[in-house]
mmCIF file of C-alpha atoms in Angstrom:
data_model
loop_
_atom_site.group_PDB
_atom_site.id
_atom_site.type_symbol
_atom_site.label_atom_id
_atom_site.label_comp_id
_atom_site.label_asym_id
_atom_site.label_seq_id
_atom_site.Cartn_x
_atom_site.Cartn_y
_atom_site.Cartn_z
ATOM 1 C CA UNK K 1 -18.030 11.917 23.661
ATOM 2 C CA UNK K 2 -19.751 8.511 22.732
ATOM 3 C CA UNK K 3 -18.297 5.677 20.588
ATOM 4 C CA UNK K 4 -21.716 5.831 18.744
ATOM 5 C CA UNK K 5 -21.148 9.449 17.763
ATOM 6 C CA UNK K 6 -17.643 8.536 16.335
ATOM 7 C CA UNK K 7 -19.075 5.577 14.435
ATOM 8 C CA UNK K 8 -21.885 7.794 12.943
ATOM 9 C CA UNK K 9 -19.424 10.667 12.040
ATOM 10 C CA UNK K 10 -17.144 8.190 10.214
ATOM 11 C CA UNK K 11 -19.988 6.923 8.181
ATOM 12 C CA UNK K 12 -21.104 10.529 7.241
ATOM 13 C CA UNK K 13 -17.478 11.744 6.638
ATOM 14 C CA UNK K 14 -16.848 8.963 4.089
ATOM 15 C CA UNK K 15 -20.115 9.263 2.262
ATOM 16 C CA UNK K 16 -20.475 13.025 2.624
ATOM 17 C CA UNK K 17 -24.212 12.505 2.368
ATOM 18 C CA UNK K 18 -26.977 12.233 5.149
ATOM 19 C CA UNK K 19 -29.334 9.879 3.339
ATOM 20 C CA UNK K 20 -26.717 7.425 2.179
ATOM 21 C CA UNK K 21 -24.949 7.314 5.539
ATOM 22 C CA UNK K 22 -28.213 6.695 7.477
ATOM 23 C CA UNK K 23 -29.007 3.982 5.009
ATOM 24 C CA UNK K 24 -25.593 2.314 5.486
ATOM 25 C CA UNK K 25 -26.023 2.533 9.393
ATOM 26 C CA UNK K 26 -29.656 1.358 9.146
ATOM 27 C CA UNK K 27 -30.866 4.471 11.272
ATOM 28 C CA UNK K 28 -33.184 7.337 10.519
ATOM 29 C CA UNK K 29 -31.898 10.517 9.008
ATOM 30 C CA UNK K 30 -33.207 12.668 11.975
ATOM 31 C CA UNK K 31 -31.376 10.417 14.443
ATOM 32 C CA UNK K 32 -28.073 10.568 12.523
ATOM 33 C CA UNK K 33 -28.268 14.364 12.083
ATOM 34 C CA UNK K 34 -28.978 14.806 15.731
ATOM 35 C CA UNK K 35 -26.197 12.459 16.871
ATOM 36 C CA UNK K 36 -23.709 14.499 14.443
ATOM 37 C CA UNK K 37 -25.032 17.746 15.886
ATOM 38 C CA UNK K 38 -24.438 16.544 19.506
ATOM 39 C CA UNK K 39 -20.753 15.626 18.415
ATOM 40 C CA UNK K 40 -20.165 19.137 17.045
ATOM 41 C CA UNK K 41 -21.530 20.730 20.229
ATOM 42 C CA UNK K 42 -19.239 18.440 22.461
ATOM 43 C CA UNK K 43 -16.297 19.624 20.329
ATOM 44 C CA UNK K 44 -17.291 23.129 20.077
ATOM 45 C CA UNK K 45 -16.663 23.518 16.173
ATOM 46 C CA UNK K 46 -18.688 22.522 13.147
ATOM 47 C CA UNK K 47 -17.162 19.412 11.252
ATOM 48 C CA UNK K 48 -19.050 19.837 8.011
ATOM 49 C CA UNK K 49 -20.178 22.502 5.552
ATOM 50 C CA UNK K 50 -23.703 21.961 4.743
ATOM 51 C CA UNK K 51 -25.399 22.188 1.311
ATOM 52 C CA UNK K 52 -28.861 20.625 1.676
ATOM 53 C CA UNK K 53 -28.406 16.957 2.556
ATOM 54 C CA UNK K 54 -24.994 17.041 1.147
ATOM 55 C CA UNK K 55 -22.230 17.464 3.590
ATOM 56 C CA UNK K 56 -18.486 18.397 2.786
ATOM 57 C CA UNK K 57 -15.806 17.831 5.526
ATOM 58 C CA UNK K 58 -14.325 21.245 6.567
ATOM 59 C CA UNK K 59 -10.862 21.685 7.986
ATOM 60 C CA UNK K 60 -12.031 20.790 11.526
ATOM 61 C CA UNK K 61 -13.731 17.630 10.185
ATOM 62 C CA UNK K 62 -10.736 16.399 8.189
ATOM 63 C CA UNK K 63 -8.401 16.708 11.092
ATOM 64 C CA UNK K 64 -10.781 15.071 13.464
ATOM 65 C CA UNK K 65 -11.467 12.260 10.938
ATOM 66 C CA UNK K 66 -7.859 11.105 11.139
ATOM 67 C CA UNK K 67 -7.981 10.879 14.909
ATOM 68 C CA UNK K 68 -11.449 9.217 14.885
ATOM 69 C CA UNK K 69 -10.358 6.667 12.325
ATOM 70 C CA UNK K 70 -7.179 5.800 14.506
ATOM 71 C CA UNK K 71 -9.143 5.455 17.701
ATOM 72 C CA UNK K 72 -11.818 3.188 16.202
ATOM 73 C CA UNK K 73 -9.096 1.235 14.558
ATOM 74 C CA UNK K 74 -7.431 0.502 17.866
ATOM 75 C CA UNK K 75 -10.662 -0.461 19.383
ATOM 76 C CA UNK K 76 -11.473 -2.863 16.684
ATOM 77 C CA UNK K 77 -7.954 -4.407 16.829
ATOM 78 C CA UNK K 78 -8.448 -4.974 20.560
ATOM 79 C CA UNK K 79 -11.717 -6.839 20.013
ATOM 80 C CA UNK K 80 -10.000 -8.975 17.303
ATOM 81 C CA UNK K 81 -7.132 -9.894 19.496
ATOM 82 C CA UNK K 82 -9.553 -10.870 22.283
ATOM 83 C CA UNK K 83 -11.568 -12.853 19.940
ATOM 84 C CA UNK K 84 -8.408 -14.706 18.689
ATOM 85 C CA UNK K 85 -7.333 -15.479 22.114
ATOM 86 C CA UNK K 86 -10.756 -16.868 23.302
ATOM 87 C CA UNK K 87 -11.594 -18.699 20.101
ATOM 88 C CA UNK K 88 -8.476 -19.279 18.003
ATOM 89 C CA UNK K 89 -10.111 -21.896 15.951
ATOM 90 C CA UNK K 90 -12.839 -19.787 14.585
ATOM 91 C CA UNK K 91 -13.147 -16.348 13.228
ATOM 92 C CA UNK K 92 -13.165 -14.607 9.815
ATOM 93 C CA UNK K 93 -10.323 -13.615 7.498
ATOM 94 C CA UNK K 94 -11.030 -10.374 5.618
ATOM 95 C CA UNK K 95 -9.394 -10.592 2.259
ATOM 96 C CA UNK K 96 -9.226 -8.231 -0.882
ATOM 97 C CA UNK K 97 -7.747 -9.019 -4.277
ATOM 98 C CA UNK K 98 -6.895 -7.474 -7.655
ATOM 99 C CA UNK K 99 -5.824 -10.820 -8.844
ATOM 100 C CA UNK K 100 -8.238 -13.787 -8.058
ATOM 101 C CA UNK K 101 -6.955 -16.479 -10.285
ATOM 102 C CA UNK K 102 -4.711 -18.239 -7.670
ATOM 103 C CA UNK K 103 -6.977 -17.589 -4.681
ATOM 104 C CA UNK K 104 -9.161 -20.951 -4.953
ATOM 105 C CA UNK K 105 -5.958 -22.996 -4.673
ATOM 106 C CA UNK K 106 -4.667 -20.880 -1.797
ATOM 107 C CA UNK K 107 -7.949 -21.051 0.096
ATOM 108 C CA UNK K 108 -8.231 -24.789 -0.623
ATOM 109 C CA UNK K 109 -4.752 -25.267 0.946
ATOM 110 C CA UNK K 110 -5.572 -22.974 4.092
ATOM 111 C CA UNK K 111 -8.834 -24.717 4.680
ATOM 112 C CA UNK K 112 -6.938 -28.052 4.987
ATOM 113 C CA UNK K 113 -5.138 -26.414 8.173
ATOM 114 C CA UNK K 114 -7.942 -24.405 9.452
ATOM 115 C CA UNK K 115 -11.431 -25.884 8.538
ATOM 116 C CA UNK K 116 -13.325 -23.650 10.779
ATOM 117 C CA UNK K 117 -12.043 -20.278 9.758
ATOM 118 C CA UNK K 118 -14.470 -18.399 7.320
ATOM 119 C CA UNK K 119 -13.381 -16.045 4.575
ATOM 120 C CA UNK K 120 -14.913 -12.773 3.137
ATOM 121 C CA UNK K 121 -13.159 -11.953 -0.167
ATOM 122 C CA UNK K 122 -13.637 -8.736 -2.136
ATOM 123 C CA UNK K 123 -12.378 -8.266 -5.796
ATOM 124 C CA UNK K 124 -11.186 -4.698 -6.078
ATOM 125 C CA UNK K 125 -9.708 -2.011 -8.165
ATOM 126 C CA UNK K 126 -6.463 -0.591 -6.915
ATOM 127 C CA UNK K 127 -7.873 2.633 -5.599
ATOM 128 C CA UNK K 128 -10.541 0.604 -3.618
ATOM 129 C CA UNK K 129 -7.857 -1.613 -2.187
ATOM 130 C CA UNK K 130 -5.589 1.202 -1.174
ATOM 131 C CA UNK K 131 -8.691 2.707 0.686
ATOM 132 C CA UNK K 132 -9.305 -0.425 2.677
ATOM 133 C CA UNK K 133 -5.692 -1.004 3.309
ATOM 134 C CA UNK K 134 -5.213 2.464 4.801
ATOM 135 C CA UNK K 135 -8.257 2.037 6.996
ATOM 136 C CA UNK K 136 -6.974 -1.359 8.094
ATOM 137 C CA UNK K 137 -10.125 -3.070 7.174
ATOM 138 C CA UNK K 138 -8.729 -6.236 5.783
ATOM 139 C CA UNK K 139 -6.370 -8.766 6.952
ATOM 140 C CA UNK K 140 -4.538 -9.299 3.729
ATOM 141 C CA UNK K 141 -4.471 -8.136 0.135
ATOM 142 C CA UNK K 142 -3.287 -10.127 -2.991
ATOM 143 C CA UNK K 143 -2.375 -7.243 -5.462
ATOM 144 C CA UNK K 144 -0.703 -6.692 -8.678
ATOM 145 C CA UNK K 145 1.044 -4.232 -8.765
ATOM 146 C CA UNK K 146 2.367 -4.013 -5.407
ATOM 147 C CA UNK K 147 1.210 -0.817 -3.300
ATOM 148 C CA UNK K 148 3.586 1.520 -1.212
ATOM 149 C CA UNK K 149 2.587 3.206 1.877
ATOM 150 C CA UNK K 150 3.947 4.121 5.191
ATOM 151 C CA UNK K 151 1.402 2.040 7.017
ATOM 152 C CA UNK K 152 1.381 -0.924 4.479
ATOM 153 C CA UNK K 153 3.663 -3.941 4.687
ATOM 154 C CA UNK K 154 4.355 -5.306 1.125
ATOM 155 C CA UNK K 155 5.785 -8.762 0.455
ATOM 156 C CA UNK K 156 6.522 -9.772 -3.248
ATOM 157 C CA UNK K 157 5.418 -13.352 -3.531
ATOM 158 C CA UNK K 158 5.596 -14.185 -7.410
ATOM 159 C CA UNK K 159 6.918 -12.735 -10.674
ATOM 160 C CA UNK K 160 4.089 -13.515 -13.049
ATOM 161 C CA UNK K 161 4.821 -13.555 -16.976
ATOM 162 C CA UNK K 162 1.880 -12.097 -19.112
ATOM 163 C CA UNK K 163 0.944 -13.955 -22.033
ATOM 164 C CA UNK K 164 -0.943 -13.563 -25.169
ATOM 165 C CA UNK K 165 -4.154 -15.556 -25.567
ATOM 166 C CA UNK K 166 -5.325 -16.003 -29.249
ATOM 167 C CA UNK K 167 -7.924 -18.278 -30.721
ATOM 168 C CA UNK K 168 -6.773 -21.315 -32.535
ATOM 169 C CA UNK K 169 -7.620 -19.984 -35.942
ATOM 170 C CA UNK K 170 -5.564 -16.915 -35.420
ATOM 171 C CA UNK K 171 -2.754 -15.827 -37.704
ATOM 172 C CA UNK K 172 -0.293 -16.182 -34.774
ATOM 173 C CA UNK K 173 -1.721 -19.439 -33.443
ATOM 174 C CA UNK K 174 1.077 -21.607 -34.869
ATOM 175 C CA UNK K 175 3.746 -19.497 -32.984
ATOM 176 C CA UNK K 176 5.063 -20.068 -29.584
ATOM 177 C CA UNK K 177 6.139 -16.384 -29.037
ATOM 178 C CA UNK K 178 5.350 -12.972 -30.381
ATOM 179 C CA UNK K 179 6.966 -9.419 -30.173
ATOM 180 C CA UNK K 180 4.649 -6.591 -28.890
ATOM 181 C CA UNK K 181 5.098 -4.602 -32.038
ATOM 182 C CA UNK K 182 3.388 -7.446 -33.965
ATOM 183 C CA UNK K 183 0.252 -6.898 -32.008
ATOM 184 C CA UNK K 184 -0.322 -3.188 -32.715
ATOM 185 C CA UNK K 185 -3.012 -3.705 -35.237
ATOM 186 C CA UNK K 186 -4.988 -6.409 -33.245
ATOM 187 C CA UNK K 187 -8.221 -5.911 -31.425
ATOM 188 C CA UNK K 188 -8.179 -6.925 -27.747
ATOM 189 C CA UNK K 189 -10.496 -7.883 -25.068
ATOM 190 C CA UNK K 190 -9.603 -7.029 -21.422
ATOM 191 C CA UNK K 191 -10.555 -5.726 -18.009
ATOM 192 C CA UNK K 192 -11.345 -2.107 -17.319
ATOM 193 C CA UNK K 193 -8.699 0.637 -16.626
ATOM 194 C CA UNK K 194 -7.946 0.508 -12.852
ATOM 195 C CA UNK K 195 -7.178 -2.975 -12.551
ATOM 196 C CA UNK K 196 -3.366 -3.477 -12.190
ATOM 197 C CA UNK K 197 -2.646 -5.841 -15.014
ATOM 198 C CA UNK K 198 -4.580 -3.689 -17.583
ATOM 199 C CA UNK K 199 -2.747 -0.578 -16.463
ATOM 200 C CA UNK K 200 0.641 -2.308 -16.546
ATOM 201 C CA UNK K 201 -0.004 -3.795 -19.964
ATOM 202 C CA UNK K 202 -1.164 -0.389 -21.467
ATOM 203 C CA UNK K 203 1.834 1.288 -20.160
ATOM 204 C CA UNK K 204 4.351 -1.353 -21.583
ATOM 205 C CA UNK K 205 2.521 -1.231 -24.880
ATOM 206 C CA UNK K 206 2.736 2.483 -25.028
ATOM 207 C CA UNK K 207 6.389 2.400 -24.475
ATOM 208 C CA UNK K 208 6.557 -0.140 -27.421
ATOM 209 C CA UNK K 209 4.918 2.484 -29.694
ATOM 210 C CA UNK K 210 1.324 1.659 -29.657
ATOM 211 C CA UNK K 211 -1.956 1.813 -27.751
ATOM 212 C CA UNK K 212 -4.003 -1.415 -27.502
ATOM 213 C CA UNK K 213 -7.368 -1.274 -29.358
ATOM 214 C CA UNK K 214 -10.029 -2.742 -26.975
ATOM 215 C CA UNK K 215 -13.460 -4.066 -28.467
ATOM 216 C CA UNK K 216 -14.445 -5.215 -24.878
ATOM 217 C CA UNK K 217 -13.588 -3.768 -21.472
ATOM 218 C CA UNK K 218 -15.256 -5.550 -18.390
ATOM 219 C CA UNK K 219 -14.670 -6.287 -14.788
ATOM 220 C CA UNK K 220 -14.854 -10.160 -15.013
ATOM 221 C CA UNK K 221 -11.418 -11.520 -16.046
ATOM 222 C CA UNK K 222 -12.881 -15.034 -16.568
ATOM 223 C CA UNK K 223 -15.160 -13.775 -19.333
ATOM 224 C CA UNK K 224 -12.091 -12.937 -21.476
ATOM 225 C CA UNK K 225 -11.492 -16.581 -22.398
ATOM 226 C CA UNK K 226 -14.881 -17.046 -23.859
ATOM 227 C CA UNK K 227 -14.347 -13.767 -25.920
ATOM 228 C CA UNK K 228 -10.979 -15.014 -27.179
ATOM 229 C CA UNK K 229 -12.470 -18.297 -28.054
ATOM 230 C CA UNK K 230 -15.243 -16.707 -29.940
ATOM 231 C CA UNK K 231 -12.569 -14.607 -31.951
ATOM 232 C CA UNK K 232 -13.798 -11.346 -30.690
ATOM 233 C CA UNK K 233 -10.332 -10.181 -29.810
ATOM 234 C CA UNK K 234 -6.982 -11.553 -28.216
ATOM 235 C CA UNK K 235 -6.105 -10.919 -24.656
ATOM 236 C CA UNK K 236 -3.237 -10.401 -22.304
ATOM 237 C CA UNK K 237 -3.398 -13.093 -19.812
ATOM 238 C CA UNK K 238 -1.190 -13.669 -16.735
ATOM 239 C CA UNK K 239 0.376 -17.099 -16.627
ATOM 240 C CA UNK K 240 -1.409 -17.846 -13.249
ATOM 241 C CA UNK K 241 -4.683 -17.127 -14.704
ATOM 242 C CA UNK K 242 -4.486 -19.196 -17.789
ATOM 243 C CA UNK K 243 -6.147 -22.615 -18.110
ATOM 244 C CA UNK K 244 -6.013 -25.305 -20.637
ATOM 245 C CA UNK K 245 -8.491 -24.864 -23.554
ATOM 246 C CA UNK K 246 -8.317 -26.595 -26.889
ATOM 247 C CA UNK K 247 -9.475 -23.527 -28.838
ATOM 248 C CA UNK K 248 -7.067 -21.125 -27.200
ATOM 249 C CA UNK K 249 -3.152 -20.849 -27.685
ATOM 250 C CA UNK K 250 -0.972 -18.901 -25.392
ATOM 251 C CA UNK K 251 2.241 -17.127 -26.669
ATOM 252 C CA UNK K 252 5.205 -15.723 -24.749
ATOM 253 C CA UNK K 253 6.116 -12.147 -25.382
ATOM 254 C CA UNK K 254 9.541 -11.665 -26.931
ATOM 255 C CA UNK K 255 12.274 -9.163 -25.835
ATOM 256 C CA UNK K 256 10.059 -7.481 -23.203
ATOM 257 C CA UNK K 257 9.839 -7.757 -19.521
ATOM 258 C CA UNK K 258 5.979 -8.056 -19.716
ATOM 259 C CA UNK K 259 5.672 -9.509 -16.191
ATOM 260 C CA UNK K 260 3.534 -8.582 -13.119
ATOM 261 C CA UNK K 261 4.590 -8.634 -9.465
ATOM 262 C CA UNK K 262 1.973 -10.274 -7.200
ATOM 263 C CA UNK K 263 2.302 -8.906 -3.704
ATOM 264 C CA UNK K 264 0.775 -9.935 -0.297
ATOM 265 C CA UNK K 265 -0.107 -6.700 1.559
ATOM 266 C CA UNK K 266 -1.219 -5.844 5.144
ATOM 267 C CA UNK K 267 -1.694 -3.026 7.546
ATOM 268 C CA UNK K 268 1.430 -2.525 9.866
ATOM 269 C CA UNK K 269 -0.724 -1.825 12.830
ATOM 270 C CA UNK K 270 -3.553 -4.375 12.156
ATOM 271 C CA UNK K 271 -3.578 -7.290 14.591
ATOM 272 C CA UNK K 272 -2.647 -10.573 13.020
ATOM 273 C CA UNK K 273 -4.326 -13.457 14.336
ATOM 274 C CA UNK K 274 -2.678 -16.932 14.390
ATOM 275 C CA UNK K 275 -4.975 -18.034 11.633
ATOM 276 C CA UNK K 276 -3.855 -14.973 9.600
ATOM 277 C CA UNK K 277 -0.242 -15.736 10.266
ATOM 278 C CA UNK K 278 -0.790 -19.379 9.009
ATOM 279 C CA UNK K 279 -2.638 -17.842 5.976
ATOM 280 C CA UNK K 280 0.280 -15.759 5.101
ATOM 281 C CA UNK K 281 2.620 -18.870 5.310
ATOM 282 C CA UNK K 282 0.310 -20.876 2.945
ATOM 283 C CA UNK K 283 0.539 -17.964 0.253
ATOM 284 C CA UNK K 284 4.238 -17.758 0.438
ATOM 285 C CA UNK K 285 4.546 -21.571 0.180
ATOM 286 C CA UNK K 286 1.925 -21.809 -2.671
ATOM 287 C CA UNK K 287 3.854 -19.331 -4.834
ATOM 288 C CA UNK K 288 7.194 -20.749 -3.934
ATOM 289 C CA UNK K 289 5.857 -24.048 -5.388
ATOM 290 C CA UNK K 290 4.293 -22.654 -8.654
ATOM 291 C CA UNK K 291 7.503 -20.607 -9.300
ATOM 292 C CA UNK K 292 9.345 -23.913 -9.919
ATOM 293 C CA UNK K 293 7.084 -24.658 -12.854
ATOM 294 C CA UNK K 294 8.031 -23.497 -16.446
ATOM 295 C CA UNK K 295 5.545 -21.795 -18.833
#
């Protein structure tokens, strides 16, 4: 059994499509198919049920996938550990976020300590983040809400109040706070379902007796400020994501625990480099500093 066979198997198992897997691996379909066939011959069992170019993991394949992922995960951790030992001042941090508003400040603080460390950051939905976490493919995630899992470490770093952003000409703009029930007839702009803050807000509004009516749902949180300013709708905005704007007013929510928990997450078995440990310290210190500020 060859390492290349395992790498090809993982790609096909995750995509369950020969053409797409071959494209992701930058190899020909025939080469990929022959490699998978040789692996199945070595194992003595078929790993997939085949329907044209579409493949579906069978029971043999599902069981072998867990072992193969674990084996390649450990090899990758060994590679990272040796790289950290030989070049501790260089390397790349793999980061994923569901909440990106605080990330620029955190990265700026970290870069002061480790100027030669590079970053690769992905903005993900909760389900996408869970997948990468379980595979151990990221160093850290900043997530709201937190994620539970046997192989996931979770550290709550901040309790973030969620505010209501309204345009200056809105009927509530002269208020400093508002109850959720007063918002039942409003039109909202927000991110799509699947993002932690959106799902949390919808759930709490439902418990208050209404479902928010969205006129816009997107995947760019920063765009919401423009839409609020244009009086397209109002928005639920975490306090860490707000920014000063003369045409937008932020209101606190009365009598409701409308807050989100921001958590730092990592895979229990993933090797944590010295640079990654320093990054974790920067994150904790950053949120400790802003927790002292009032809304």
